[in-house]
């Protein structure tokens, strides 16, 4: 039987916020509790951060669809094999979701933070747009959780905000830091020493804060200058407040 477009199920990308379950929106809460098909990304052997946030909330007959990354840090990002492997993985995930949608099932894709902000879901979105109905439920991004946890006003007056990734090559990272008013550096992890050095050379180290596990168990806020130099956890970011117009 041919399924009409109207009969297709909707793929809801559900932003869950930065970690604390009570920072989820009312809409996200409803979709997580009501939707039978629940998809999420995770590393092999891990529960997955997004899935952990909704522990105890799923309906008893929920059908879970974990999508396990075939690689994380085993292959350098610049290696063509990295892109090829992940592209095949995302294509397979999109195919699974599309098939469920065509069978008329709604699906909630659990997304840590906001789905459209450095989110893995975006790779599914580009593959599924036009092929299945998609609705996005925005979530509080990790960086908002971090500035709240640290009590740091981020942008003032005419400040611009640069959101950088610790994975960026040194030259580009250092240049953007030199140009920035307020700064957030995501994905610091193993790149913390490089980011710290770039901030120091730009004269911004004294104002930099490292926030680990914002709004999650284990939350930790410390001046970056006092950090012991060990790699930061995956869920960590650096915030440097802007210095704009204040009254
Ligand atoms: C793939 S990005 C996902 C971002 C997410 N979609 C968001 O809206 O924040 C993962 C990076 O986000 C940052 N991050 C997200 N949530 C965080 C939290 N609760 N505490 C600290 N860092 C967080 C970390 O820098 C981490 O490496």
mmCIF file of N, CA and C in Angstrom, residues 1-10 100-106 133:
data_model
loop_
_atom_site.group_PDB
_atom_site.id
_atom_site.type_symbol
_atom_site.label_atom_id
_atom_site.label_comp_id
_atom_site.label_asym_id
_atom_site.label_seq_id
_atom_site.Cartn_x
_atom_site.Cartn_y
_atom_site.Cartn_z
ATOM 1 N N UNK A 1 0.838 -1.195 0.000
ATOM 2 C CA UNK A 1 0.000 0.000 0.000
ATOM 3 C C UNK A 1 0.882 1.257 0.000
ATOM 4 N N UNK A 2 0.484 2.199 -0.844
ATOM 5 C CA UNK A 2 1.272 3.425 -0.908
ATOM 6 C C UNK A 2 0.899 4.326 0.279
ATOM 7 N N UNK A 3 1.888 4.805 1.003
ATOM 8 C CA UNK A 3 1.611 5.647 2.165
ATOM 9 C C UNK A 3 1.593 7.099 1.706
ATOM 10 N N UNK A 4 0.522 7.813 2.028
ATOM 11 C CA UNK A 4 0.450 9.229 1.641
ATOM 12 C C UNK A 4 1.379 10.036 2.543
ATOM 13 N N UNK A 5 1.849 11.209 2.068
ATOM 14 C CA UNK A 5 2.748 12.009 2.905
ATOM 15 C C UNK A 5 2.142 12.306 4.275
ATOM 16 N N UNK A 6 0.797 12.513 4.296
ATOM 17 C CA UNK A 6 0.124 12.843 5.561
ATOM 18 C C UNK A 6 0.252 11.709 6.571
ATOM 19 N N UNK A 7 0.381 10.474 6.049
ATOM 20 C CA UNK A 7 0.412 9.328 6.957
ATOM 21 C C UNK A 7 1.791 9.101 7.554
ATOM 22 N N UNK A 8 2.760 9.853 7.072
ATOM 23 C CA UNK A 8 4.111 9.656 7.607
ATOM 24 C C UNK A 8 4.202 10.128 9.050
ATOM 25 N N UNK A 9 5.005 9.434 9.819
ATOM 26 C CA UNK A 9 5.244 9.877 11.192
ATOM 27 C C UNK A 9 6.212 11.042 11.210
ATOM 28 N N UNK A 10 6.175 11.809 12.282
ATOM 29 C CA UNK A 10 7.059 12.978 12.417
ATOM 30 C C UNK A 10 8.311 12.616 13.208
ATOM 31 N N UNK A 100 10.890 4.168 9.609
ATOM 32 C CA UNK A 100 9.891 4.239 10.694
ATOM 33 C C UNK A 100 8.833 5.290 10.379
ATOM 34 N N UNK A 101 9.298 6.450 9.884
ATOM 35 C CA UNK A 101 8.361 7.517 9.538
ATOM 36 C C UNK A 101 7.400 7.048 8.451
ATOM 37 N N UNK A 102 7.919 6.332 7.464
ATOM 38 C CA UNK A 102 7.059 5.872 6.358
ATOM 39 C C UNK A 102 6.053 4.828 6.824
ATOM 40 N N UNK A 103 6.383 4.158 7.930
ATOM 41 C CA UNK A 103 5.409 3.206 8.504
ATOM 42 C C UNK A 103 4.382 3.930 9.381
ATOM 43 N N UNK A 104 4.509 5.252 9.477
ATOM 44 C CA UNK A 104 3.528 6.039 10.231
ATOM 45 C C UNK A 104 3.902 6.301 11.679
ATOM 46 N N UNK A 105 5.129 5.894 12.074
ATOM 47 C CA UNK A 105 5.524 6.086 13.475
ATOM 48 C C UNK A 105 6.149 7.458 13.703
ATOM 49 N N UNK A 106 5.765 8.120 14.793
ATOM 50 C CA UNK A 106 6.517 9.291 15.244
ATOM 51 C C UNK A 106 7.770 8.804 15.950
ATOM 52 N N UNK A 133 8.628 14.331 7.603
ATOM 53 C CA UNK A 133 8.307 15.523 8.393
ATOM 54 C C UNK A 133 9.237 15.609 9.608
#
